[in-house]
Structures are given as C-alpha cells and as structure tokens.
mmCIF file with all atom_site columns, C-alpha atoms and ligand atoms in Angstrom:
data_model
loop_
_atom_site.group_PDB
_atom_site.id
_atom_site.type_symbol
_atom_site.label_atom_id
_atom_site.label_alt_id
_atom_site.label_comp_id
_atom_site.label_asym_id
_atom_site.label_entity_id
_atom_site.label_seq_id
_atom_site.pdbx_PDB_ins_code
_atom_site.Cartn_x
_atom_site.Cartn_y
_atom_site.Cartn_z
_atom_site.occupancy
_atom_site.B_iso_or_equiv
_atom_site.pdbx_formal_charge
_atom_site.auth_seq_id
_atom_site.auth_comp_id
_atom_site.auth_asym_id
_atom_site.auth_atom_id
_atom_site.pdbx_PDB_model_num
ATOM   1   C  CA  . UNK A 1 1   ? 48.818  120.157 54.879 1.00 49.00 ? 1   UNK A CA  1
ATOM   2   C  CA  . UNK A 1 2   ? 52.570  121.277 55.802 1.00 50.00 ? 2   UNK A CA  1
ATOM   3   C  CA  . UNK A 1 3   ? 55.355  119.638 54.116 1.00 52.00 ? 3   UNK A CA  1
ATOM   4   C  CA  . UNK A 1 4   ? 57.421  118.618 56.495 1.00 55.00 ? 4   UNK A CA  1
ATOM   5   C  CA  . UNK A 1 5   ? 60.135  117.911 54.664 1.00 55.00 ? 5   UNK A CA  1
ATOM   6   C  CA  . UNK A 1 6   ? 60.375  120.598 52.456 1.00 52.00 ? 6   UNK A CA  1
ATOM   7   C  CA  . UNK A 1 7   ? 63.352  122.214 54.147 1.00 56.00 ? 7   UNK A CA  1
ATOM   8   C  CA  . UNK A 1 8   ? 65.226  119.036 53.223 1.00 62.00 ? 8   UNK A CA  1
ATOM   9   C  CA  . UNK A 1 9   ? 64.487  118.672 49.646 1.00 73.00 ? 9   UNK A CA  1
ATOM   10  C  CA  . UNK A 1 10  ? 64.468  122.237 48.931 1.00 92.00 ? 10  UNK A CA  1
ATOM   11  C  CA  . UNK A 1 11  ? 66.024  123.165 45.295 1.00 95.00 ? 11  UNK A CA  1
ATOM   12  C  CA  . UNK A 1 12  ? 67.890  126.367 45.033 1.00 96.00 ? 12  UNK A CA  1
ATOM   13  C  CA  . UNK A 1 13  ? 69.566  127.604 41.784 1.00 96.00 ? 13  UNK A CA  1
ATOM   14  C  CA  . UNK A 1 14  ? 72.538  128.854 43.254 1.00 96.00 ? 14  UNK A CA  1
ATOM   15  C  CA  . UNK A 1 15  ? 73.701  131.005 39.767 1.00 96.00 ? 15  UNK A CA  1
ATOM   16  C  CA  . UNK A 1 16  ? 71.706  130.901 36.225 1.00 96.00 ? 16  UNK A CA  1
ATOM   17  C  CA  . UNK A 1 17  ? 71.582  127.553 35.272 1.00 97.00 ? 17  UNK A CA  1
ATOM   18  C  CA  . UNK A 1 18  ? 73.012  126.024 38.421 1.00 97.00 ? 18  UNK A CA  1
ATOM   19  C  CA  . UNK A 1 19  ? 71.079  124.070 40.928 1.00 98.00 ? 19  UNK A CA  1
ATOM   20  C  CA  . UNK A 1 20  ? 71.519  122.453 44.456 1.00 98.00 ? 20  UNK A CA  1
ATOM   21  C  CA  . UNK A 1 21  ? 69.071  119.835 44.515 1.00 98.00 ? 21  UNK A CA  1
ATOM   22  C  CA  . UNK A 1 22  ? 69.075  119.246 48.644 1.00 97.00 ? 22  UNK A CA  1
ATOM   23  C  CA  . UNK A 1 23  ? 68.902  115.452 49.568 1.00 97.00 ? 23  UNK A CA  1
ATOM   24  C  CA  . UNK A 1 24  ? 68.391  114.436 45.637 1.00 97.00 ? 24  UNK A CA  1
ATOM   25  C  CA  . UNK A 1 25  ? 70.480  111.411 46.081 1.00 98.00 ? 25  UNK A CA  1
ATOM   26  C  CA  . UNK A 1 26  ? 69.827  110.529 49.707 1.00 97.00 ? 26  UNK A CA  1
ATOM   27  C  CA  . UNK A 1 27  ? 67.952  107.676 49.096 1.00 96.00 ? 27  UNK A CA  1
ATOM   28  C  CA  . UNK A 1 28  ? 70.880  106.221 46.827 1.00 97.00 ? 28  UNK A CA  1
ATOM   29  C  CA  . UNK A 1 29  ? 73.535  107.972 49.046 1.00 97.00 ? 29  UNK A CA  1
ATOM   30  C  CA  . UNK A 1 30  ? 74.806  104.318 50.932 1.00 97.00 ? 30  UNK A CA  1
ATOM   31  C  CA  . UNK A 1 31  ? 74.792  102.225 47.855 1.00 97.00 ? 31  UNK A CA  1
ATOM   32  C  CA  . UNK A 1 32  ? 76.768  104.884 45.790 1.00 98.00 ? 32  UNK A CA  1
ATOM   33  C  CA  . UNK A 1 33  ? 79.171  104.366 48.630 1.00 98.00 ? 33  UNK A CA  1
ATOM   34  C  CA  . UNK A 1 34  ? 79.029  100.665 48.171 1.00 98.00 ? 34  UNK A CA  1
ATOM   35  C  CA  . UNK A 1 35  ? 80.217  101.380 44.550 1.00 98.00 ? 35  UNK A CA  1
ATOM   36  C  CA  . UNK A 1 36  ? 82.873  103.449 45.309 1.00 98.00 ? 36  UNK A CA  1
ATOM   37  C  CA  . UNK A 1 37  ? 84.512  101.170 47.444 1.00 98.00 ? 37  UNK A CA  1
ATOM   38  C  CA  . UNK A 1 38  ? 84.403  98.752  44.502 1.00 98.00 ? 38  UNK A CA  1
ATOM   39  C  CA  . UNK A 1 39  ? 85.940  101.519 42.154 1.00 98.00 ? 39  UNK A CA  1
ATOM   40  C  CA  . UNK A 1 40  ? 88.631  101.796 44.928 1.00 98.00 ? 40  UNK A CA  1
ATOM   41  C  CA  . UNK A 1 41  ? 89.790  98.621  44.528 1.00 98.00 ? 41  UNK A CA  1
ATOM   42  C  CA  . UNK A 1 42  ? 90.232  98.407  41.155 1.00 98.00 ? 42  UNK A CA  1
ATOM   43  C  CA  . UNK A 1 43  ? 91.416  101.815 40.542 1.00 98.00 ? 43  UNK A CA  1
ATOM   44  C  CA  . UNK A 1 44  ? 92.937  103.699 44.038 1.00 98.00 ? 44  UNK A CA  1
ATOM   45  C  CA  . UNK A 1 45  ? 92.156  107.123 45.083 1.00 98.00 ? 45  UNK A CA  1
ATOM   46  C  CA  . UNK A 1 46  ? 95.514  108.849 44.478 1.00 98.00 ? 46  UNK A CA  1
ATOM   47  C  CA  . UNK A 1 47  ? 96.884  112.353 45.287 1.00 97.00 ? 47  UNK A CA  1
ATOM   48  C  CA  . UNK A 1 48  ? 97.764  113.891 41.680 1.00 96.00 ? 48  UNK A CA  1
ATOM   49  C  CA  . UNK A 1 49  ? 100.268 116.452 40.687 1.00 94.00 ? 49  UNK A CA  1
ATOM   50  C  CA  . UNK A 1 50  ? 99.497  119.501 39.565 1.00 93.00 ? 50  UNK A CA  1
ATOM   51  C  CA  . UNK A 1 51  ? 101.268 120.764 36.546 1.00 93.00 ? 51  UNK A CA  1
ATOM   52  C  CA  . UNK A 1 52  ? 103.239 123.351 39.109 1.00 93.00 ? 52  UNK A CA  1
ATOM   53  C  CA  . UNK A 1 53  ? 104.428 120.554 41.023 1.00 94.00 ? 53  UNK A CA  1
ATOM   54  C  CA  . UNK A 1 54  ? 102.224 120.487 44.180 1.00 94.00 ? 54  UNK A CA  1
ATOM   55  C  CA  . UNK A 1 55  ? 100.341 117.166 45.341 1.00 95.00 ? 55  UNK A CA  1
ATOM   56  C  CA  . UNK A 1 56  ? 96.376  117.891 45.503 1.00 97.00 ? 56  UNK A CA  1
ATOM   57  C  CA  . UNK A 1 57  ? 95.223  117.425 48.882 1.00 98.00 ? 57  UNK A CA  1
ATOM   58  C  CA  . UNK A 1 58  ? 91.924  115.762 48.039 1.00 98.00 ? 58  UNK A CA  1
ATOM   59  C  CA  . UNK A 1 59  ? 92.408  111.907 46.704 1.00 98.00 ? 59  UNK A CA  1
ATOM   60  C  CA  . UNK A 1 60  ? 90.878  111.070 43.309 1.00 98.00 ? 60  UNK A CA  1
ATOM   61  C  CA  . UNK A 1 61  ? 89.911  108.155 40.597 1.00 98.00 ? 61  UNK A CA  1
ATOM   62  C  CA  . UNK A 1 62  ? 87.195  107.822 38.507 1.00 98.00 ? 62  UNK A CA  1
ATOM   63  C  CA  . UNK A 1 63  ? 85.130  105.253 36.406 1.00 98.00 ? 63  UNK A CA  1
ATOM   64  C  CA  . UNK A 1 64  ? 83.525  105.315 33.254 1.00 98.00 ? 64  UNK A CA  1
ATOM   65  C  CA  . UNK A 1 65  ? 85.402  105.809 29.484 1.00 98.00 ? 65  UNK A CA  1
ATOM   66  C  CA  . UNK A 1 66  ? 87.813  107.683 30.484 1.00 98.00 ? 66  UNK A CA  1
ATOM   67  C  CA  . UNK A 1 67  ? 88.739  110.190 33.820 1.00 98.00 ? 67  UNK A CA  1
ATOM   68  C  CA  . UNK A 1 68  ? 90.333  113.438 34.977 1.00 96.00 ? 68  UNK A CA  1
ATOM   69  C  CA  . UNK A 1 69  ? 94.347  112.578 35.445 1.00 96.00 ? 69  UNK A CA  1
ATOM   70  C  CA  . UNK A 1 70  ? 96.786  115.538 35.927 1.00 94.00 ? 70  UNK A CA  1
ATOM   71  C  CA  . UNK A 1 71  ? 100.808 115.374 36.187 1.00 92.00 ? 71  UNK A CA  1
ATOM   72  C  CA  . UNK A 1 72  ? 103.688 117.612 35.535 1.00 90.00 ? 72  UNK A CA  1
ATOM   73  C  CA  . UNK A 1 73  ? 102.568 117.194 31.641 1.00 92.00 ? 73  UNK A CA  1
ATOM   74  C  CA  . UNK A 1 74  ? 98.941  118.938 32.959 1.00 92.00 ? 74  UNK A CA  1
ATOM   75  C  CA  . UNK A 1 75  ? 94.901  118.358 32.927 1.00 94.00 ? 75  UNK A CA  1
ATOM   76  C  CA  . UNK A 1 76  ? 93.874  115.604 30.765 1.00 95.00 ? 76  UNK A CA  1
ATOM   77  C  CA  . UNK A 1 77  ? 91.193  112.896 30.043 1.00 97.00 ? 77  UNK A CA  1
ATOM   78  C  CA  . UNK A 1 78  ? 92.712  109.729 30.045 1.00 97.00 ? 78  UNK A CA  1
ATOM   79  C  CA  . UNK A 1 79  ? 91.426  106.210 29.020 1.00 98.00 ? 79  UNK A CA  1
ATOM   80  C  CA  . UNK A 1 80  ? 93.384  104.660 31.097 1.00 98.00 ? 80  UNK A CA  1
ATOM   81  C  CA  . UNK A 1 81  ? 94.291  104.638 34.893 1.00 98.00 ? 81  UNK A CA  1
ATOM   82  C  CA  . UNK A 1 82  ? 97.852  105.990 34.978 1.00 97.00 ? 82  UNK A CA  1
ATOM   83  C  CA  . UNK A 1 83  ? 98.404  103.786 37.977 1.00 97.00 ? 83  UNK A CA  1
ATOM   84  C  CA  . UNK A 1 84  ? 97.477  100.636 37.040 1.00 98.00 ? 84  UNK A CA  1
ATOM   85  C  CA  . UNK A 1 85  ? 98.108  100.922 33.084 1.00 98.00 ? 85  UNK A CA  1
ATOM   86  C  CA  . UNK A 1 86  ? 94.277  99.434  32.673 1.00 98.00 ? 86  UNK A CA  1
ATOM   87  C  CA  . UNK A 1 87  ? 90.967  101.031 31.506 1.00 98.00 ? 87  UNK A CA  1
ATOM   88  C  CA  . UNK A 1 88  ? 89.059  102.721 34.475 1.00 98.00 ? 88  UNK A CA  1
ATOM   89  C  CA  . UNK A 1 89  ? 85.891  100.606 36.283 1.00 98.00 ? 89  UNK A CA  1
ATOM   90  C  CA  . UNK A 1 90  ? 82.986  100.377 34.106 1.00 98.00 ? 90  UNK A CA  1
ATOM   91  C  CA  . UNK A 1 91  ? 80.646  103.309 35.383 1.00 98.00 ? 91  UNK A CA  1
ATOM   92  C  CA  . UNK A 1 92  ? 77.656  101.887 37.231 1.00 97.00 ? 92  UNK A CA  1
ATOM   93  C  CA  . UNK A 1 93  ? 74.260  101.687 35.360 1.00 96.00 ? 93  UNK A CA  1
ATOM   94  C  CA  . UNK A 1 94  ? 73.121  103.142 38.982 1.00 95.00 ? 94  UNK A CA  1
ATOM   95  C  CA  . UNK A 1 95  ? 75.237  106.003 38.870 1.00 96.00 ? 95  UNK A CA  1
ATOM   96  C  CA  . UNK A 1 96  ? 74.413  106.882 35.327 1.00 97.00 ? 96  UNK A CA  1
ATOM   97  C  CA  . UNK A 1 97  ? 70.556  106.842 35.934 1.00 97.00 ? 97  UNK A CA  1
ATOM   98  C  CA  . UNK A 1 98  ? 70.996  109.127 38.830 1.00 98.00 ? 98  UNK A CA  1
ATOM   99  C  CA  . UNK A 1 99  ? 73.360  111.181 36.993 1.00 98.00 ? 99  UNK A CA  1
ATOM   100 C  CA  . UNK A 1 100 ? 70.528  111.477 33.999 1.00 98.00 ? 100 UNK A CA  1
ATOM   101 C  CA  . UNK A 1 101 ? 67.654  112.013 36.251 1.00 98.00 ? 101 UNK A CA  1
ATOM   102 C  CA  . UNK A 1 102 ? 69.410  114.819 38.493 1.00 98.00 ? 102 UNK A CA  1
ATOM   103 C  CA  . UNK A 1 103 ? 70.229  116.701 35.119 1.00 98.00 ? 103 UNK A CA  1
ATOM   104 C  CA  . UNK A 1 104 ? 66.838  116.344 33.804 1.00 97.00 ? 104 UNK A CA  1
ATOM   105 C  CA  . UNK A 1 105 ? 65.697  117.990 37.093 1.00 97.00 ? 105 UNK A CA  1
ATOM   106 C  CA  . UNK A 1 106 ? 67.518  120.675 36.535 1.00 97.00 ? 106 UNK A CA  1
ATOM   107 C  CA  . UNK A 1 107 ? 66.793  121.175 33.080 1.00 97.00 ? 107 UNK A CA  1
ATOM   108 C  CA  . UNK A 1 108 ? 69.118  119.181 31.175 1.00 98.00 ? 108 UNK A CA  1
ATOM   109 C  CA  . UNK A 1 109 ? 67.412  116.614 29.508 1.00 97.00 ? 109 UNK A CA  1
ATOM   110 C  CA  . UNK A 1 110 ? 69.800  115.473 27.166 1.00 96.00 ? 110 UNK A CA  1
ATOM   111 C  CA  . UNK A 1 111 ? 72.675  114.605 29.609 1.00 97.00 ? 111 UNK A CA  1
ATOM   112 C  CA  . UNK A 1 112 ? 74.787  111.579 29.125 1.00 96.00 ? 112 UNK A CA  1
ATOM   113 C  CA  . UNK A 1 113 ? 77.311  111.028 30.824 1.00 97.00 ? 113 UNK A CA  1
ATOM   114 C  CA  . UNK A 1 114 ? 80.740  109.057 29.745 1.00 97.00 ? 114 UNK A CA  1
ATOM   115 C  CA  . UNK A 1 115 ? 82.855  110.068 32.645 1.00 98.00 ? 115 UNK A CA  1
ATOM   116 C  CA  . UNK A 1 116 ? 82.347  110.320 36.863 1.00 98.00 ? 116 UNK A CA  1
ATOM   117 C  CA  . UNK A 1 117 ? 85.649  111.850 38.637 1.00 98.00 ? 117 UNK A CA  1
ATOM   118 C  CA  . UNK A 1 118 ? 85.354  110.714 42.160 1.00 98.00 ? 118 UNK A CA  1
ATOM   119 C  CA  . UNK A 1 119 ? 87.128  113.093 44.863 1.00 98.00 ? 119 UNK A CA  1
ATOM   120 C  CA  . UNK A 1 120 ? 87.962  111.943 48.721 1.00 98.00 ? 120 UNK A CA  1
ATOM   121 C  CA  . UNK A 1 121 ? 88.302  114.665 50.768 1.00 98.00 ? 121 UNK A CA  1
ATOM   122 C  CA  . UNK A 1 122 ? 89.912  114.412 54.762 1.00 98.00 ? 122 UNK A CA  1
ATOM   123 C  CA  . UNK A 1 123 ? 89.881  116.993 57.597 1.00 98.00 ? 123 UNK A CA  1
ATOM   124 C  CA  . UNK A 1 124 ? 91.936  120.209 56.191 1.00 98.00 ? 124 UNK A CA  1
ATOM   125 C  CA  . UNK A 1 125 ? 91.661  118.803 52.286 1.00 98.00 ? 125 UNK A CA  1
ATOM   126 C  CA  . UNK A 1 126 ? 90.367  121.789 49.822 1.00 98.00 ? 126 UNK A CA  1
ATOM   127 C  CA  . UNK A 1 127 ? 89.770  122.458 46.561 1.00 97.00 ? 127 UNK A CA  1
ATOM   128 C  CA  . UNK A 1 128 ? 91.015  126.083 45.073 1.00 96.00 ? 128 UNK A CA  1
ATOM   129 C  CA  . UNK A 1 129 ? 88.952  128.343 42.718 1.00 97.00 ? 129 UNK A CA  1
ATOM   130 C  CA  . UNK A 1 130 ? 88.812  126.492 39.432 1.00 96.00 ? 130 UNK A CA  1
ATOM   131 C  CA  . UNK A 1 131 ? 86.886  126.436 36.130 1.00 97.00 ? 131 UNK A CA  1
ATOM   132 C  CA  . UNK A 1 132 ? 86.038  123.044 34.534 1.00 97.00 ? 132 UNK A CA  1
ATOM   133 C  CA  . UNK A 1 133 ? 87.156  123.179 30.913 1.00 96.00 ? 133 UNK A CA  1
ATOM   134 C  CA  . UNK A 1 134 ? 88.930  120.058 29.850 1.00 95.00 ? 134 UNK A CA  1
ATOM   135 C  CA  . UNK A 1 135 ? 85.710  118.725 28.626 1.00 96.00 ? 135 UNK A CA  1
ATOM   136 C  CA  . UNK A 1 136 ? 84.970  118.870 24.821 1.00 95.00 ? 136 UNK A CA  1
ATOM   137 C  CA  . UNK A 1 137 ? 81.896  120.283 24.992 1.00 94.00 ? 137 UNK A CA  1
ATOM   138 C  CA  . UNK A 1 138 ? 80.619  123.107 27.527 1.00 97.00 ? 138 UNK A CA  1
ATOM   139 C  CA  . UNK A 1 139 ? 77.015  122.461 26.184 1.00 97.00 ? 139 UNK A CA  1
ATOM   140 C  CA  . UNK A 1 140 ? 76.853  119.457 28.390 1.00 98.00 ? 140 UNK A CA  1
ATOM   141 C  CA  . UNK A 1 141 ? 76.127  120.135 32.602 1.00 98.00 ? 141 UNK A CA  1
ATOM   142 C  CA  . UNK A 1 142 ? 77.998  118.735 34.928 1.00 98.00 ? 142 UNK A CA  1
ATOM   143 C  CA  . UNK A 1 143 ? 76.125  116.478 37.826 1.00 98.00 ? 143 UNK A CA  1
ATOM   144 C  CA  . UNK A 1 144 ? 77.833  116.686 40.987 1.00 98.00 ? 144 UNK A CA  1
ATOM   145 C  CA  . UNK A 1 145 ? 76.776  114.425 43.877 1.00 98.00 ? 145 UNK A CA  1
ATOM   146 C  CA  . UNK A 1 146 ? 77.925  114.613 47.811 1.00 98.00 ? 146 UNK A CA  1
ATOM   147 C  CA  . UNK A 1 147 ? 78.331  112.230 50.443 1.00 98.00 ? 147 UNK A CA  1
ATOM   148 C  CA  . UNK A 1 148 ? 79.669  111.688 53.762 1.00 98.00 ? 148 UNK A CA  1
ATOM   149 C  CA  . UNK A 1 149 ? 81.323  114.464 55.841 1.00 98.00 ? 149 UNK A CA  1
ATOM   150 C  CA  . UNK A 1 150 ? 79.504  118.443 55.006 1.00 98.00 ? 150 UNK A CA  1
ATOM   151 C  CA  . UNK A 1 151 ? 81.709  120.732 53.441 1.00 98.00 ? 151 UNK A CA  1
ATOM   152 C  CA  . UNK A 1 152 ? 81.141  124.015 51.740 1.00 98.00 ? 152 UNK A CA  1
ATOM   153 C  CA  . UNK A 1 153 ? 81.046  124.546 48.058 1.00 98.00 ? 153 UNK A CA  1
ATOM   154 C  CA  . UNK A 1 154 ? 82.171  128.321 47.143 1.00 98.00 ? 154 UNK A CA  1
ATOM   155 C  CA  . UNK A 1 155 ? 80.360  129.565 43.975 1.00 97.00 ? 155 UNK A CA  1
ATOM   156 C  CA  . UNK A 1 156 ? 81.964  132.167 41.881 1.00 97.00 ? 156 UNK A CA  1
ATOM   157 C  CA  . UNK A 1 157 ? 81.506  133.904 38.739 1.00 96.00 ? 157 UNK A CA  1
ATOM   158 C  CA  . UNK A 1 158 ? 83.130  133.607 35.103 1.00 96.00 ? 158 UNK A CA  1
ATOM   159 C  CA  . UNK A 1 159 ? 85.876  135.539 36.651 1.00 96.00 ? 159 UNK A CA  1
ATOM   160 C  CA  . UNK A 1 160 ? 88.738  134.420 39.188 1.00 96.00 ? 160 UNK A CA  1
ATOM   161 C  CA  . UNK A 1 161 ? 88.063  137.646 40.999 1.00 96.00 ? 161 UNK A CA  1
ATOM   162 C  CA  . UNK A 1 162 ? 84.406  137.000 41.209 1.00 96.00 ? 162 UNK A CA  1
ATOM   163 C  CA  . UNK A 1 163 ? 83.107  137.031 44.987 1.00 97.00 ? 163 UNK A CA  1
ATOM   164 C  CA  . UNK A 1 164 ? 82.111  133.154 45.543 1.00 98.00 ? 164 UNK A CA  1
ATOM   165 C  CA  . UNK A 1 165 ? 78.527  132.598 47.193 1.00 98.00 ? 165 UNK A CA  1
ATOM   166 C  CA  . UNK A 1 166 ? 78.624  129.692 49.917 1.00 98.00 ? 166 UNK A CA  1
ATOM   167 C  CA  . UNK A 1 167 ? 76.917  126.425 49.930 1.00 98.00 ? 167 UNK A CA  1
ATOM   168 C  CA  . UNK A 1 168 ? 76.871  123.768 52.257 1.00 98.00 ? 168 UNK A CA  1
ATOM   169 C  CA  . UNK A 1 169 ? 77.004  120.354 50.555 1.00 98.00 ? 169 UNK A CA  1
ATOM   170 C  CA  . UNK A 1 170 ? 75.658  117.299 52.587 1.00 98.00 ? 170 UNK A CA  1
ATOM   171 C  CA  . UNK A 1 171 ? 75.482  113.459 52.262 1.00 98.00 ? 171 UNK A CA  1
ATOM   172 C  CA  . UNK A 1 172 ? 73.185  113.244 49.307 1.00 98.00 ? 172 UNK A CA  1
ATOM   173 C  CA  . UNK A 1 173 ? 73.020  116.644 47.890 1.00 98.00 ? 173 UNK A CA  1
ATOM   174 C  CA  . UNK A 1 174 ? 73.556  117.112 44.243 1.00 98.00 ? 174 UNK A CA  1
ATOM   175 C  CA  . UNK A 1 175 ? 74.693  119.796 42.046 1.00 98.00 ? 175 UNK A CA  1
ATOM   176 C  CA  . UNK A 1 176 ? 73.899  120.275 38.893 1.00 98.00 ? 176 UNK A CA  1
ATOM   177 C  CA  . UNK A 1 177 ? 75.666  123.061 36.771 1.00 95.00 ? 177 UNK A CA  1
ATOM   178 C  CA  . UNK A 1 178 ? 75.175  124.131 32.923 1.00 97.00 ? 178 UNK A CA  1
ATOM   179 C  CA  . UNK A 1 179 ? 74.225  126.385 30.733 1.00 97.00 ? 179 UNK A CA  1
ATOM   180 C  CA  . UNK A 1 180 ? 75.762  129.884 31.588 1.00 97.00 ? 180 UNK A CA  1
ATOM   181 C  CA  . UNK A 1 181 ? 77.165  129.462 34.296 1.00 97.00 ? 181 UNK A CA  1
ATOM   182 C  CA  . UNK A 1 182 ? 79.048  126.448 32.767 1.00 98.00 ? 182 UNK A CA  1
ATOM   183 C  CA  . UNK A 1 183 ? 82.504  127.739 33.125 1.00 98.00 ? 183 UNK A CA  1
ATOM   184 C  CA  . UNK A 1 184 ? 81.926  129.421 36.505 1.00 98.00 ? 184 UNK A CA  1
ATOM   185 C  CA  . UNK A 1 185 ? 84.546  129.678 39.154 1.00 98.00 ? 185 UNK A CA  1
ATOM   186 C  CA  . UNK A 1 186 ? 84.004  126.773 41.905 1.00 98.00 ? 186 UNK A CA  1
ATOM   187 C  CA  . UNK A 1 187 ? 85.889  125.110 44.908 1.00 98.00 ? 187 UNK A CA  1
ATOM   188 C  CA  . UNK A 1 188 ? 85.279  123.615 48.242 1.00 98.00 ? 188 UNK A CA  1
ATOM   189 C  CA  . UNK A 1 189 ? 86.502  125.382 51.474 1.00 98.00 ? 189 UNK A CA  1
ATOM   190 C  CA  . UNK A 1 190 ? 88.784  122.962 53.451 1.00 98.00 ? 190 UNK A CA  1
ATOM   191 C  CA  . UNK A 1 191 ? 86.743  120.024 55.333 1.00 98.00 ? 191 UNK A CA  1
ATOM   192 C  CA  . UNK A 1 192 ? 86.230  121.142 58.851 1.00 98.00 ? 192 UNK A CA  1
ATOM   193 C  CA  . UNK A 1 193 ? 87.617  119.712 61.971 1.00 98.00 ? 193 UNK A CA  1
ATOM   194 C  CA  . UNK A 1 194 ? 84.454  118.807 63.267 1.00 97.00 ? 194 UNK A CA  1
ATOM   195 C  CA  . UNK A 1 195 ? 82.775  117.588 59.976 1.00 98.00 ? 195 UNK A CA  1
ATOM   196 C  CA  . UNK A 1 196 ? 81.481  113.972 60.020 1.00 98.00 ? 196 UNK A CA  1
ATOM   197 C  CA  . UNK A 1 197 ? 79.077  111.362 58.854 1.00 98.00 ? 197 UNK A CA  1
ATOM   198 C  CA  . UNK A 1 198 ? 77.804  108.217 60.432 1.00 98.00 ? 198 UNK A CA  1
ATOM   199 C  CA  . UNK A 1 199 ? 78.866  106.376 57.354 1.00 98.00 ? 199 UNK A CA  1
ATOM   200 C  CA  . UNK A 1 200 ? 81.774  107.747 56.123 1.00 98.00 ? 200 UNK A CA  1
ATOM   201 C  CA  . UNK A 1 201 ? 83.583  109.318 59.778 1.00 98.00 ? 201 UNK A CA  1
ATOM   202 C  CA  . UNK A 1 202 ? 85.725  112.397 58.625 1.00 98.00 ? 202 UNK A CA  1
ATOM   203 C  CA  . UNK A 1 203 ? 85.500  111.768 55.176 1.00 98.00 ? 203 UNK A CA  1
ATOM   204 C  CA  . UNK A 1 204 ? 83.604  113.407 52.332 1.00 98.00 ? 204 UNK A CA  1
ATOM   205 C  CA  . UNK A 1 205 ? 82.896  111.561 48.762 1.00 98.00 ? 205 UNK A CA  1
ATOM   206 C  CA  . UNK A 1 206 ? 82.000  114.066 45.520 1.00 98.00 ? 206 UNK A CA  1
ATOM   207 C  CA  . UNK A 1 207 ? 81.268  112.281 42.164 1.00 98.00 ? 207 UNK A CA  1
ATOM   208 C  CA  . UNK A 1 208 ? 80.721  114.273 39.297 1.00 98.00 ? 208 UNK A CA  1
ATOM   209 C  CA  . UNK A 1 209 ? 79.650  113.384 36.310 1.00 98.00 ? 209 UNK A CA  1
ATOM   210 C  CA  . UNK A 1 210 ? 80.964  114.850 32.949 1.00 98.00 ? 210 UNK A CA  1
ATOM   211 C  CA  . UNK A 1 211 ? 80.425  114.348 29.256 1.00 97.00 ? 211 UNK A CA  1
ATOM   212 C  CA  . UNK A 1 212 ? 83.951  114.813 28.488 1.00 97.00 ? 212 UNK A CA  1
ATOM   213 C  CA  . UNK A 1 213 ? 84.944  113.210 25.481 1.00 96.00 ? 213 UNK A CA  1
HETATM 214 C  C1  . LIG B 2 .   ? 83.786  119.042 45.120 1.00 87.87 ? 301 LIG B C1  1
HETATM 215 N  N1  . LIG B 2 .   ? 83.653  120.013 42.732 1.00 87.87 ? 301 LIG B N1  1
HETATM 216 O  O1  . LIG B 2 .   ? 82.357  119.547 44.961 1.00 87.87 ? 301 LIG B O1  1
HETATM 217 C  C2  . LIG B 2 .   ? 84.096  119.786 44.293 1.00 87.87 ? 301 LIG B C2  1
HETATM 218 N  N2  . LIG B 2 .   ? 82.962  120.921 39.314 1.00 87.87 ? 301 LIG B N2  1
HETATM 219 O  O2  . LIG B 2 .   ? 84.166  118.377 45.486 1.00 87.87 ? 301 LIG B O2  1
HETATM 220 C  C3  . LIG B 2 .   ? 83.343  120.312 41.800 1.00 87.87 ? 301 LIG B C3  1
HETATM 221 O  O3  . LIG B 2 .   ? 85.021  120.934 41.639 1.00 87.87 ? 301 LIG B O3  1
HETATM 222 C  C4  . LIG B 2 .   ? 82.611  120.242 40.833 1.00 87.87 ? 301 LIG B C4  1
HETATM 223 O  O4  . LIG B 2 .   ? 81.140  120.156 42.295 1.00 87.87 ? 301 LIG B O4  1
HETATM 224 C  C5  . LIG B 2 .   ? 81.923  121.326 38.817 1.00 87.87 ? 301 LIG B C5  1
HETATM 225 C  C6  . LIG B 2 .   ? 80.717  121.047 39.150 1.00 87.87 ? 301 LIG B C6  1
HETATM 226 C  C7  . LIG B 2 .   ? 80.394  120.460 40.141 1.00 87.87 ? 301 LIG B C7  1
HETATM 227 C  C8  . LIG B 2 .   ? 81.166  120.499 41.292 1.00 87.87 ? 301 LIG B C8  1
HETATM 228 FE FE1 . LIG B 2 .   ? 85.213  121.597 39.528 1.00 87.87 ? 302 LIG B FE1 1
#
C-alpha cells in the first residue's frame, strides 16, 4: 500500500552524520510550546550582545544545568542566568526524552543532554553561519527541534567558505547533528515576511539540546 505520509516523515542525511528527521516531534510540538512559555516566565528571552558589540537578531533563553550566553567578554555556558542571577529552569523530562530518542533514531544511542538552548525568531531574525564549538566534548551530537513558522536552515561544511545547502525547517522537524559534521558551519536565513504557523503566528522557536558540560 502506498504510504501517503511518507513525504511528511522522511529522513534526509543532509551531510555525513547529520540527519533531518521531518516531523519527528510533530506529536509533541504543541506541548513543547507550552513548556517554552513556562521556561520563559522564569528565564525570559533576551537578545544577547555578541563579543563584537552587536545585538543578536534572535532572542535566547535556556533550561538545564547551564545555558549558552554571550556578552562583551565572549561566548560561554553559564550555570546561572545572568539576567536573574538564578539557575536556569530545569530541563523538562519530556524534552530530554524526545532529544534522546531523536538522537538514537539518527545513530547516536548514548546522547544525554544537559543543556537546552531556546531561540526565538521574529520576522527578519536570522543566524549567520557559525560552528557550535563551546561544548566540552564534540563526540556528542546536537539535537535541534523547530517549532512554529518555517525557516531556511543553511548547512555548510567544515570551512566558513563551503557553500551551504538549504533545508526548510517546519513545525515539528528535528535535526540531529554529530560525528563527521559536528563542527560544520551552519545558520538560518532571515525569517520571511509571510512565514507563519497557526500556533505561533510569525514566530519560530528552535530548541537545541546539547551535552555541553
Ligand atoms: C536554528 N540552529 O535552527 C539555529 N546548531 O535556529 C543552530 O544553530 C543549530 O539547529 C547546531 C545544531 C543544530 C542547529
Ligand atoms: Fe548552531
């Protein structure tokens, strides 16, 4: 029998060791939005200052044992939220489980996230090409969950000038990323004027789970 949903749930190896799992988190997506709201009540979204003195166009918060922060001193993981002086909200069990099973599905059975970074994008927000290299151990993958309005993910190679491939990330999509492409450059193109989702309007959220400490 023909699988009518094959298109919605396809998996793509976007580079060696990096997988786009279409719709992998679709069933939990609306619950995740509620959890994001609860986390943001404790540790609000804020636009970090880069070491170069620019305000990031996306806003960030996080949960777990630490979260990623940036200021004029540089990028780092901090166990306390510098805005509140308090520890970050705990990582909800449901999030940790989703991240573990997605990592397993992509061939990373030993992933145990200690950090989840939350990104919030509005119209025009983007993230330039960068490497995720502030974590202690690059043998662990990163698990990234997209929610809300769709955005174009740019996936390059190990060198900044490697031409990136482009992938549409929609509500419920998961990218798992590790092994040979763990340090590849990547980013997201500006959130488009017409991009929107019934649950979030013109806003996209991205959760990235990391084994950072
Ligand atoms: C984003 N993501 O999707 C930005 N990093 O909003 C990332 O920077 C990212 O999605 C590492 C692995 C997966 C990601
Ligand atoms: Fe990244």
